[in-house]
Short mmCIF file of C-alpha atoms in Angstrom, two decimals:
data_model
loop_
_atom_site.label_atom_id
_atom_site.label_comp_id
_atom_site.label_asym_id
_atom_site.label_seq_id
_atom_site.Cartn_x
_atom_site.Cartn_y
_atom_site.Cartn_z
CA MET A 809 139.28 97.03 72.18
CA THR A 810 137.02 95.73 69.57
CA ILE A 811 134.47 93.32 70.89
CA THR A 812 130.91 94.55 71.19
CA ALA A 813 128.55 91.69 71.86
CA LYS A 814 124.97 91.23 72.95
CA ILE A 815 123.00 89.05 75.30
CA ASP A 816 119.59 88.10 73.93
CA LEU A 817 116.84 88.37 76.48
CA THR A 818 114.54 85.79 74.92
CA GLY A 819 112.56 84.38 77.81
CA HIS A 820 114.66 86.16 80.42
CA ASN A 821 114.37 89.40 82.27
CA PRO A 822 117.51 91.58 82.38
CA LEU A 823 118.31 90.59 85.97
CA GLU A 824 118.36 86.91 85.07
CA ALA A 825 120.51 87.67 82.03
CA LEU A 826 122.97 89.65 84.16
CA GLN A 827 123.04 86.88 86.76
CA GLN A 828 123.93 84.38 84.02
CA PHE A 829 126.52 86.73 82.54
CA PHE A 830 128.24 87.24 85.91
CA ALA A 831 128.17 83.50 86.56
CA ASP A 832 129.89 83.00 83.18
CA ILE A 833 132.48 85.67 84.04
CA LEU A 834 133.24 83.75 87.21
CA LYS A 835 133.86 80.65 85.10
CA THR A 836 136.38 82.32 82.79
CA GLU A 837 140.08 81.76 83.33
CA ASN A 838 141.77 83.92 85.94
CA ILE A 839 138.63 85.33 87.55
CA THR A 840 138.23 83.73 90.97
CA SER A 841 135.73 86.08 92.57
CA ILE A 842 133.20 88.72 91.73
CA LEU A 843 132.18 91.76 93.73
CA VAL A 844 128.57 92.43 92.82
CA PRO A 845 125.55 94.12 94.45
CA GLN A 846 122.88 91.67 95.58
CA ARG A 847 119.51 92.01 97.22
CA LEU A 848 119.68 90.59 100.71
CA PRO A 849 116.61 89.01 102.28
CA PRO A 850 114.38 89.78 104.03
CA LYS A 851 114.48 93.57 103.67
CA ASN A 852 115.70 93.80 100.07
CA THR A 853 118.71 95.83 101.09
CA VAL A 854 121.11 95.93 98.15
CA MET A 855 124.72 95.56 99.26
CA PRO A 856 128.00 94.56 97.62
CA THR A 857 128.77 90.83 97.96
CA LEU A 858 132.01 89.02 97.22
CA VAL A 859 131.11 85.76 95.50
CA THR A 860 133.25 82.78 94.50
CA ASP A 861 130.43 80.27 93.89
CA ALA A 862 128.63 80.92 90.59
CA SER A 863 125.45 79.36 91.97
CA LEU A 864 125.15 82.02 94.67
CA LEU A 865 124.21 84.93 92.46
CA GLU A 866 120.42 84.77 92.57
CA GLY A 867 120.10 88.14 94.29
CA VAL A 868 122.24 89.99 91.70
CA ASP A 869 120.74 93.43 91.21
CA PRO A 870 122.94 96.19 89.81
CA LEU A 871 119.84 97.90 88.39
CA ALA A 872 118.05 98.60 91.68
CA PRO A 873 117.73 102.32 92.49
CA ALA A 874 119.64 101.65 95.72
CA PHE A 875 122.99 103.21 96.49
CA PRO A 876 123.68 102.55 100.18
CA MET A 877 127.42 103.11 99.84
CA ASN A 878 130.06 103.93 97.29
CA ALA A 879 131.50 100.46 96.75
CA SER A 880 134.80 101.82 95.45
CA ARG A 881 135.91 101.75 99.08
CA ILE A 882 135.18 98.03 99.24
CA ALA A 883 136.96 97.49 95.94
CA ALA A 884 139.96 99.42 97.30
CA ARG A 885 139.99 97.34 100.46
CA LEU A 886 140.02 94.17 98.36
CA THR A 887 142.73 95.28 95.94
CA ARG A 888 145.21 97.27 98.03
CA LYS A 889 147.41 94.15 98.20
CA PRO A 890 147.33 91.05 95.97
CA MET A 891 144.34 88.97 97.14
CA GLY A 892 145.50 85.73 95.54
CA GLY A 893 143.35 85.77 92.45
CA LYS A 894 141.73 88.11 90.01
CA MET A 895 138.44 89.73 91.00
CA ALA A 896 135.71 91.10 88.77
CA ALA A 897 133.99 94.13 90.30
CA VAL A 898 130.55 95.30 89.20
CA LEU A 899 130.40 99.01 90.01
CA ARG A 900 128.38 102.05 89.08
CA PRO A 901 130.16 104.60 86.84
CA CYS A 902 130.67 106.98 89.80
CA GLU A 903 132.10 104.11 91.85
CA ILE A 904 134.57 103.37 89.07
CA ARG A 905 135.55 107.03 88.93
CA ALA A 906 136.12 107.05 92.69
CA PHE A 907 138.08 103.80 92.37
CA ILE A 908 140.35 105.46 89.80
CA GLU A 909 140.98 108.32 92.22
CA LEU A 910 141.81 105.79 94.95
CA ILE A 911 144.29 104.03 92.64
CA LYS A 912 146.03 107.36 92.02
CA LEU A 913 146.02 108.08 95.75
CA LYS A 914 147.74 104.69 96.29
CA GLN A 915 144.77 103.24 98.14
CA ALA A 916 143.86 100.61 95.55
CA ARG A 917 145.45 98.65 92.73
CA LYS A 918 144.20 98.02 89.23
CA GLU A 919 146.35 94.90 88.60
CA ASP A 920 144.05 92.21 89.98
CA VAL A 921 140.65 93.63 89.15
CA LEU A 922 138.40 93.54 86.12
CA LEU A 923 136.05 96.51 86.22
CA ILE A 924 132.53 95.90 84.96
CA SER A 925 129.92 98.62 84.85
CA VAL A 926 126.26 98.61 83.92
CA ASP A 927 124.64 101.71 82.39
CA CYS A 928 123.57 103.58 85.51
CA LEU A 929 119.82 104.02 85.84
CA GLY A 930 120.20 106.29 88.87
CA ALA A 931 119.17 105.78 92.48
CA PHE A 932 116.80 107.11 95.11
CA GLN A 933 117.91 108.37 98.49
CA ASN A 934 118.45 105.52 100.98
CA LYS A 935 115.20 105.90 102.92
CA GLU A 936 113.14 106.15 99.75
CA TYR A 937 114.58 102.96 98.30
CA LEU A 938 113.47 100.76 101.19
CA LYS A 939 109.92 102.10 100.88
CA PHE A 940 110.02 101.61 97.12
CA ALA A 941 111.36 98.03 97.24
CA GLY A 942 108.65 96.92 99.68
CA GLN A 943 108.11 93.18 99.82
CA ASN A 944 109.31 92.26 96.37
CA GLY A 945 112.59 93.95 95.51
CA LYS A 946 113.16 92.06 92.29
CA GLU A 947 109.78 93.00 90.87
CA ALA A 948 110.34 96.60 91.97
CA THR A 949 113.69 96.71 90.18
CA LEU A 950 112.24 95.34 86.94
CA ARG A 951 109.38 97.85 87.07
CA PHE A 952 111.90 100.62 87.75
CA TYR A 953 114.03 99.48 84.80
CA LYS A 954 111.02 99.67 82.45
CA ASN A 955 110.08 103.10 83.78
CA VAL A 956 113.61 104.43 83.27
CA MET A 957 113.68 103.11 79.72
CA ASN A 958 110.35 104.85 79.09
CA GLY A 959 111.68 107.97 80.79
CA ASN A 960 108.88 108.35 83.34
CA VAL A 961 110.22 107.24 86.73
CA ALA A 962 109.06 110.29 88.66
CA GLU A 963 105.47 110.01 87.42
CA ALA A 964 105.26 106.22 87.66
CA GLU A 965 106.77 105.87 91.11
CA GLY A 966 106.02 109.22 92.66
CA LEU A 967 109.68 109.34 93.66
CA GLU A 968 112.51 111.61 92.65
CA PHE A 969 116.05 110.49 91.90
CA ALA A 970 118.72 111.55 94.38
CA PRO A 971 119.98 115.03 93.45
CA ALA A 972 123.48 113.61 92.80
CA CYS A 973 122.00 111.27 90.18
CA LYS A 974 119.97 114.07 88.61
CA ALA A 975 123.17 116.10 88.24
CA CYS A 976 125.33 113.21 86.99
CA GLU A 977 127.03 113.62 83.60
CA TYR A 978 128.47 110.10 83.57
CA PRO A 979 125.60 107.58 83.37
CA VAL A 980 127.86 105.34 81.28
CA SER A 981 131.39 104.46 82.39
CA GLU A 982 134.24 105.25 80.03
CA ASN A 983 136.78 103.41 82.15
CA ALA A 984 135.18 100.04 82.85
CA ASP A 985 136.95 97.11 81.22
CA ILE A 986 133.52 95.80 80.26
CA GLN A 987 130.54 98.13 79.92
CA ILE A 988 127.05 96.62 79.92
CA GLY A 989 124.68 98.74 77.88
CA LEU A 990 120.96 99.22 78.50
CA TYR A 991 120.18 102.65 77.06
CA GLY A 992 119.03 103.01 73.46
CA LEU A 993 118.29 99.31 72.95
CA GLN A 994 114.94 97.66 72.34
CA THR A 995 113.67 97.16 75.88
CA GLY A 996 113.27 93.48 76.62
CA GLU A 997 115.11 92.24 73.51
CA SER A 998 118.80 92.37 74.28
CA ILE A 999 121.50 94.04 76.32
CA LEU A 1000 124.85 95.21 75.05
CA VAL A 1001 128.25 94.00 76.31
CA LYS A 1002 131.21 96.06 75.24
CA ALA A 1003 134.92 95.60 75.92
CA GLN A 1004 136.62 98.95 76.47
CA THR A 1005 140.13 97.72 77.33
CA GLU A 1006 142.39 94.83 76.35
CA ALA A 1007 141.57 93.09 79.62
CA GLY A 1008 137.87 93.30 78.79
CA ASP A 1009 138.55 92.04 75.29
CA ARG A 1010 140.34 88.95 76.59
CA ILE A 1011 137.39 88.04 78.81
CA LEU A 1012 134.74 88.58 76.13
CA ASN A 1013 136.87 86.52 73.74
CA GLN A 1014 136.52 83.57 76.05
CA MET A 1015 132.77 84.03 76.40
CA LYS A 1016 131.88 83.80 72.71
CA LEU A 1017 128.75 85.96 72.77
CA PRO A 1018 127.07 86.95 69.48
CA GLU A 1019 128.69 90.15 68.23
CA THR A 1020 126.81 93.30 67.42
CA ASN A 1021 127.39 97.01 66.91
CA GLU A 1022 126.74 99.97 69.15
CA THR A 1023 123.99 101.93 67.44
CA GLN A 1024 123.78 105.65 66.83
CA GLU A 1025 120.42 105.54 68.59
CA ARG A 1026 122.14 104.42 71.81
CA ARG A 1027 124.59 107.32 71.56
CA THR A 1028 121.71 109.74 71.00
CA VAL A 1029 119.79 108.48 74.05
CA ILE A 1030 122.90 108.75 76.26
CA ASP A 1031 123.73 112.24 74.97
CA GLY A 1032 120.14 113.26 75.74
CA ILE A 1033 120.48 112.06 79.35
CA ILE A 1034 123.83 113.79 79.76
CA SER A 1035 122.54 117.11 78.47
CA LYS A 1036 119.45 116.93 80.72
CA HIS A 1037 121.64 116.17 83.74
CA THR A 1038 124.13 118.89 82.86
CA GLY A 1039 121.28 121.39 82.75
CA TYR A 1040 120.12 120.31 86.21
CA ARG A 1041 123.73 120.45 87.45
CA ASP A 1042 124.30 123.98 86.19
CA SER A 1043 121.19 125.39 87.83
CA MET A 1044 122.16 123.52 91.01
CA PHE A 1045 125.57 125.25 90.86
CA THR A 1046 123.93 128.66 90.47
CA GLU A 1047 121.51 128.11 93.36
CA THR A 1048 124.22 126.74 95.65
CA ARG A 1049 126.61 129.59 94.93
CA GLU A 1050 123.86 132.04 95.71
CA ALA A 1051 123.06 130.21 98.97
CA THR A 1052 126.66 130.20 100.22
CA ASN A 1053 128.34 133.36 98.95
CA SER A 1054 129.13 134.79 102.36
CA LEU A 1055 130.31 133.32 105.61
CA GLU A 1056 127.00 134.20 107.19
CA LYS A 1057 125.11 132.25 104.53
CA MET A 1058 127.58 129.38 104.86
CA SER A 1059 126.90 129.27 108.60
CA ALA A 1060 123.20 129.04 107.86
CA TYR A 1061 123.80 126.34 105.24
CA PHE A 1062 125.61 124.16 107.77
CA ALA A 1063 123.66 125.33 110.82
CA SER A 1064 122.37 121.84 111.64
CA CYS A 1065 125.76 120.12 111.28
CA VAL A 1066 126.42 118.07 114.41
CA ASN A 1067 130.01 117.04 113.65
CA CYS A 1068 129.01 113.41 113.18
CA TYR A 1069 131.47 113.19 110.25
CA ASN A 1070 129.15 110.77 108.45
CA CYS A 1071 129.80 112.66 105.22
CA ARG A 1072 133.50 112.01 105.59
CA VAL A 1073 132.98 108.33 106.39
CA ALA A 1074 130.65 107.93 103.41
CA CYS A 1075 132.99 109.83 101.08
CA PRO A 1076 134.84 107.39 98.83
CA VAL A 1077 137.85 109.63 98.31
CA CYS A 1078 138.34 110.83 101.91
CA TYR A 1079 140.89 108.14 102.62
CA CYS A 1080 143.01 109.26 105.61
CA LYS A 1081 143.14 106.51 108.22
CA GLU A 1082 142.87 109.08 110.97
CA CYS A 1083 141.18 112.34 110.14
CA VAL A 1084 142.62 115.31 112.00
CA PHE A 1085 139.10 116.25 113.09
CA VAL A 1086 138.76 113.16 115.28
CA THR A 1087 142.14 113.63 116.95
CA ASP A 1088 142.83 115.36 120.26
CA VAL A 1089 143.63 118.54 118.33
CA PHE A 1090 139.88 119.19 118.40
CA ASN A 1091 139.32 117.97 121.92
CA HIS A 1092 139.56 121.54 123.20
CA ASP A 1093 139.89 122.45 126.86
CA PRO A 1094 136.66 123.76 128.40
CA SER A 1095 138.45 127.06 129.00
CA GLN A 1096 139.06 127.38 125.27
CA TYR A 1097 135.31 127.44 124.60
CA LEU A 1098 134.82 130.07 127.27
CA GLN A 1099 137.55 132.16 125.71
CA TRP A 1100 135.87 131.98 122.30
CA ALA A 1101 132.49 132.80 123.80
CA LYS A 1102 133.96 135.77 125.66
CA ARG A 1103 135.61 137.08 122.53
CA LYS A 1104 132.43 136.98 120.46
CA GLY A 1105 129.74 137.13 123.13
CA ILE A 1106 128.09 134.06 121.59
CA ILE A 1107 129.32 131.00 119.76
CA LYS A 1108 127.28 128.29 118.12
CA MET A 1109 127.81 124.78 119.44
CA PRO A 1110 129.19 122.40 118.40
CA THR A 1111 132.16 124.44 117.19
CA ASP A 1112 134.45 123.65 114.28
CA THR A 1113 131.64 122.68 111.91
CA LEU A 1114 132.41 125.25 109.19
CA PHE A 1115 136.11 124.70 109.77
CA TYR A 1116 135.58 121.01 109.15
CA HIS A 1117 133.65 121.45 105.91
CA LEU A 1118 136.01 124.10 104.53
CA THR A 1119 139.00 121.91 105.32
CA ARG A 1120 137.40 118.91 103.70
CA LEU A 1121 136.71 121.01 100.61
CA ALA A 1122 140.39 121.93 100.48
CA HIS A 1123 141.53 118.37 101.07
CA MET A 1124 139.30 116.38 98.75
CA SER A 1125 137.35 118.58 96.34
CA THR A 1126 139.85 117.97 93.53
CA ALA A 1127 139.06 114.25 93.85
CA CYS A 1128 135.28 114.59 94.28
CA VAL A 1129 133.38 112.40 91.81
CA GLY A 1130 129.96 113.73 92.83
CA CYS A 1131 128.47 110.39 93.92
CA GLY A 1132 126.31 112.12 96.54
CA GLN A 1133 126.99 109.70 99.40
CA CYS A 1134 127.78 112.68 101.66
CA SER A 1135 124.21 113.93 101.32
CA ASN A 1136 122.89 110.37 101.69
CA ALA A 1137 124.76 110.00 104.98
CA CYS A 1138 123.76 113.32 106.56
CA PRO A 1139 121.37 112.78 109.48
CA ASN A 1140 120.12 116.36 109.24
CA GLU A 1141 119.56 116.58 105.52
CA ILE A 1142 122.16 119.23 104.79
CA PRO A 1143 122.64 119.43 101.01
CA VAL A 1144 126.33 118.52 101.30
CA MET A 1145 126.73 117.11 97.79
CA GLU A 1146 125.35 120.29 96.22
CA LEU A 1147 128.05 122.44 97.82
CA PHE A 1148 130.89 119.97 97.37
CA ARG A 1149 130.09 119.46 93.69
CA THR A 1150 129.83 123.21 93.13
CA ILE A 1151 133.25 123.85 94.68
CA ALA A 1152 134.79 120.70 93.19
CA HIS A 1153 133.73 121.84 89.74
CA ALA A 1154 135.66 125.10 90.25
CA THR A 1155 138.76 123.54 91.82
CA GLN A 1156 139.01 120.78 89.25
CA GLN A 1157 138.65 123.31 86.46
CA ALA A 1158 141.39 125.46 88.01
CA PHE A 1159 143.80 122.57 87.66
CA ASP A 1160 142.39 121.37 84.35
CA TYR A 1161 141.51 118.09 86.05
CA GLN A 1162 138.53 115.77 85.99
CA ALA A 1163 138.25 113.39 88.94
CA GLY A 1164 137.99 109.78 87.85
CA LYS A 1165 138.54 110.55 84.18
CA SER A 1166 141.76 108.61 83.72
CA ILE A 1167 144.56 106.94 85.63
CA GLU A 1168 147.14 108.97 83.72
CA GLN A 1169 145.91 112.44 84.75
CA GLU A 1170 147.91 113.40 87.85
CA PRO A 1171 145.94 114.46 90.96
CA PRO A 1172 146.42 118.25 91.31
CA LEU A 1173 147.81 118.16 94.82
CA SER A 1174 150.20 115.28 94.20
CA THR A 1175 152.22 117.05 91.59
CA PHE A 1176 153.65 120.47 90.64
CA ARG A 1177 155.58 122.23 87.89
CA GLU A 1178 158.36 124.74 88.29
CA ASP A 1179 156.77 127.37 86.16
CA GLU A 1180 153.05 127.64 86.88
CA PHE A 1181 150.34 129.70 88.60
CA GLN A 1182 152.47 132.86 88.69
CA GLU A 1183 149.22 134.78 89.13
CA VAL A 1184 148.86 133.72 92.77
CA VAL A 1185 152.32 135.03 93.74
CA GLY A 1186 152.95 138.57 94.94
CA ILE A 1187 150.89 141.24 96.66
CA THR A 1188 150.03 143.46 93.73
CA ASN A 1189 147.60 141.36 91.71
CA MET B 862 137.77 152.65 109.94
CA GLU B 863 140.75 155.00 110.43
CA ASN B 864 141.68 153.23 113.62
CA PHE B 865 141.29 149.79 112.15
CA GLU B 866 144.36 147.68 112.85
CA PRO B 867 144.30 144.53 110.73
CA THR B 868 145.59 141.21 112.01
CA ILE B 869 147.90 139.60 109.51
CA ILE B 870 149.05 136.04 110.06
CA ALA B 871 152.25 135.24 108.16
CA PHE B 872 153.48 131.68 107.79
CA VAL B 873 157.15 132.13 106.95
CA CYS B 874 159.71 129.50 106.14
CA ASN B 875 162.69 129.02 108.38
CA TRP B 876 165.27 129.24 105.62
CA CYS B 877 164.28 132.29 103.63
CA THR B 878 161.53 134.62 104.79
CA TYR B 879 162.10 134.11 108.51
CA THR B 880 165.78 134.79 107.97
CA ALA B 881 164.82 137.90 105.99
CA ALA B 882 162.63 139.01 108.91
CA ASP B 883 165.57 138.49 111.21
CA LEU B 884 167.74 140.56 108.90
CA ALA B 885 165.11 143.30 108.81
CA GLY B 886 165.13 143.29 112.61
CA THR B 887 168.89 143.38 113.03
CA SER B 888 169.04 146.10 110.37
CA ARG B 889 166.51 148.07 112.46
CA LEU B 890 164.08 148.35 109.58
CA PHE B 891 160.56 149.36 110.55
CA TYR B 892 157.59 147.19 109.76
CA PRO B 893 154.10 147.29 111.30
CA LYS B 894 153.18 145.32 114.37
CA ASN B 895 150.08 144.00 112.59
CA ILE B 896 152.11 141.09 111.25
CA ARG B 897 152.15 137.95 113.39
CA LEU B 898 154.92 135.70 112.17
CA ILE B 899 154.59 131.97 112.48
CA ARG B 900 157.83 130.22 111.67
CA VAL B 901 157.47 126.92 109.83
CA MET B 902 160.25 124.76 108.48
CA CYS B 903 158.93 125.05 104.93
CA THR B 904 155.93 126.62 103.19
CA GLY B 905 155.30 123.09 101.86
CA MET B 906 154.10 122.10 105.34
CA VAL B 907 151.38 124.73 105.54
CA ASP B 908 148.24 122.65 105.19
CA PRO B 909 145.21 124.56 103.86
CA GLN B 910 143.51 123.95 107.20
CA TYR B 911 145.98 126.25 109.00
CA ILE B 912 145.05 129.04 106.63
CA ILE B 913 141.32 128.35 106.95
CA LYS B 914 141.65 128.27 110.75
CA ALA B 915 143.49 131.62 110.76
CA PHE B 916 140.71 133.20 108.71
CA LEU B 917 137.92 131.70 110.81
CA GLU B 918 139.62 132.90 113.98
CA GLY B 919 139.47 136.44 112.65
CA ALA B 920 142.66 137.05 110.67
CA ASP B 921 142.17 139.86 108.16
CA SER B 922 144.89 138.49 105.96
CA VAL B 923 147.04 135.38 105.72
CA LEU B 924 150.44 135.55 104.10
CA ILE B 925 152.51 132.53 103.14
CA SER B 926 156.08 133.43 102.34
CA GLY B 927 158.99 131.19 101.44
CA CYS B 928 162.03 130.75 99.27
CA HIS B 929 162.17 131.84 95.64
CA PRO B 930 161.48 129.08 93.09
CA GLY B 931 164.56 126.91 92.82
CA ASP B 932 165.83 127.93 96.28
CA CYS B 933 163.68 125.72 98.51
CA HIS B 934 165.74 124.06 101.21
CA TYR B 935 163.66 120.95 100.63
CA ILE B 936 163.86 121.27 96.84
CA ASN B 937 160.15 121.66 96.04
CA GLY B 938 158.12 122.60 99.13
CA ASN B 939 157.38 126.07 97.78
CA TYR B 940 155.89 124.61 94.57
CA LYS B 941 153.52 122.53 96.66
CA ALA B 942 152.59 125.62 98.66
CA ARG B 943 151.83 127.49 95.44
CA ARG B 944 149.36 124.79 94.34
CA ARG B 945 147.61 124.92 97.70
CA ILE B 946 147.30 128.69 97.50
CA LYS B 947 145.91 128.33 93.98
CA LEU B 948 143.39 125.85 95.40
CA LEU B 949 142.35 128.10 98.29
CA LYS B 950 142.03 131.07 95.98
CA GLU B 951 139.40 129.04 94.12
CA ILE B 952 137.56 127.93 97.27
CA LEU B 953 137.57 130.91 99.66
CA PRO B 954 136.23 133.66 97.33
CA GLN B 955 133.14 131.48 96.83
CA PHE B 956 132.30 132.22 100.47
CA GLY B 957 132.81 135.94 100.20
CA PHE B 958 136.50 136.19 101.08
CA ASP B 959 138.34 138.80 99.06
CA PRO B 960 141.12 136.87 97.29
CA GLN B 961 143.48 139.76 98.20
CA ARG B 962 143.34 138.60 101.81
CA LEU B 963 145.32 135.49 100.95
CA ARG B 964 148.85 136.20 99.76
CA LEU B 965 151.86 134.20 98.69
CA THR B 966 155.29 135.77 98.28
CA TRP B 967 158.86 134.66 97.83
CA ILE B 968 161.26 136.58 100.08
CA GLY B 969 164.84 135.30 100.12
CA ALA B 970 167.11 135.22 103.17
CA SER B 971 169.00 138.35 102.10
CA ASP B 972 165.87 140.37 101.23
CA GLY B 973 165.47 142.13 104.59
CA ILE B 974 164.59 145.44 102.97
CA GLN B 975 162.06 143.81 100.68
CA PHE B 976 160.55 141.96 103.66
CA ALA B 977 159.88 145.20 105.55
CA GLU B 978 158.50 146.82 102.41
CA ILE B 979 156.07 143.98 101.66
CA MET B 980 154.84 143.96 105.26
CA ARG B 981 154.18 147.71 105.12
CA ASP B 982 152.38 147.44 101.78
CA LEU B 983 150.31 144.50 102.91
CA THR B 984 149.24 146.29 106.08
CA LEU B 985 148.19 149.36 104.09
CA GLN B 986 146.21 147.17 101.69
CA MET B 987 144.37 145.49 104.56
CA LYS B 988 143.62 148.80 106.23
CA ALA B 989 142.06 149.93 102.96
CA LEU B 990 140.10 146.69 102.61
CA GLY B 991 138.63 146.86 106.11
CA PRO B 992 137.89 144.08 108.60
CA SER B 993 137.26 140.52 107.46
CA GLN B 994 133.72 139.14 107.74
CA THR B 995 134.80 136.56 110.33
CA LYS B 996 135.25 139.24 113.00
CA LEU B 997 131.55 139.96 113.07
CA LYS B 998 130.10 136.47 113.22
CA MET B 999 129.72 133.76 115.78
CA VAL B 1000 131.80 131.45 113.68
CA ILE B 1001 134.50 129.20 114.97
#
């Protein structure tokens, strides 16, 4: 875990440099494919692509403020069984954290994948990105990159980052095999390439890039971003707790939920093949609804919305990585991420667990000890 | 409030607490009718959603009761249950549920007397605490 190298940007923009770097990765031994986000014509949608031909990477764009899905699900789909070759996967830090959760939940395998992450610049909400990208997505991305480096995206673009990105404490992945650094470097001069595992080291060894050192300045810039985001996160927690601290307020919070389950589909760690909420268990008899209505005089339709969200909180909050795709997917703009992150923070703390932190840390609900949590037993406490 | 009769849903395991309830019955021990027993094979099968559903349907209290640590018929189901209760005790109070409404106890097969005692105590506690917020709302 030693190699820290750089890619000089002389005469290139960072997207071209990344495209070249990924093409070189594809040419190294063992790596037969690369999963990487690319801009797709004509609408500039940025989606994950699985590429085997190094000449088909011209749309590579991991810097675009677009986050249409958490690609850890795609990575899991591609790695759950041996695919017949090693794949490099370019993922955002939150996607890598979700991928680590999926490995621990036996939905993905680490063996055949090389994880590459680029310093995350953040993303807009889905609808905003398409407006922002307009006709020339590449130019928009490069402008966005400069604005992020100068720290003035909101003023320059008139757009706000997605709340999940504003509250994110992990703009740089700790678990990628290779981390590509952008923060704290001279904009336009070079980008950093750092091996963080032995697997990453082996690849960078083959690539023979000029070596460099990670500067203190880079660390300072990253720490500054983290502390700003943590501040936003903490006030978001306070506001959300205040907005949901009774069942009545919770009902209001989720009042416009239509049981579309988009948040569950978009959630990278909600992995059940068949969710109980789409089974016949919830296909109640008409008489059941009448019975409920008679008991209370009035019931809100559709039913089972709060039940669904509370159950999902119990089932997956210990694995929540806070990527915000639930909010992105909601058709009625319910701040789902805000609540799930608030609760997830508490549940993960209760089990001294951090989702996506490491493969070694056992998921709280997959393990137990004989002598623990005595405080929840009995009727006197 | 004097006439308030709480509804207490108790998920009890087949091998220990249900057997204790049976023993309490055959020993003609009194315990309040507020307790609704639901027999499950093991507390380890009580998914958090059952507990959430019971609360949303208007239960004033939910009790999970199984074998003492080390006595689980399935070796470790009660340890799994304990983690889930720990989890729910983090989640539910956030939404205004008094954590006292969710209880976990270990009552062994021969503890008929203790079973009746805990049921009486729990009922008294819930009477003192008053009705759960779910009773009053149009929440399903």
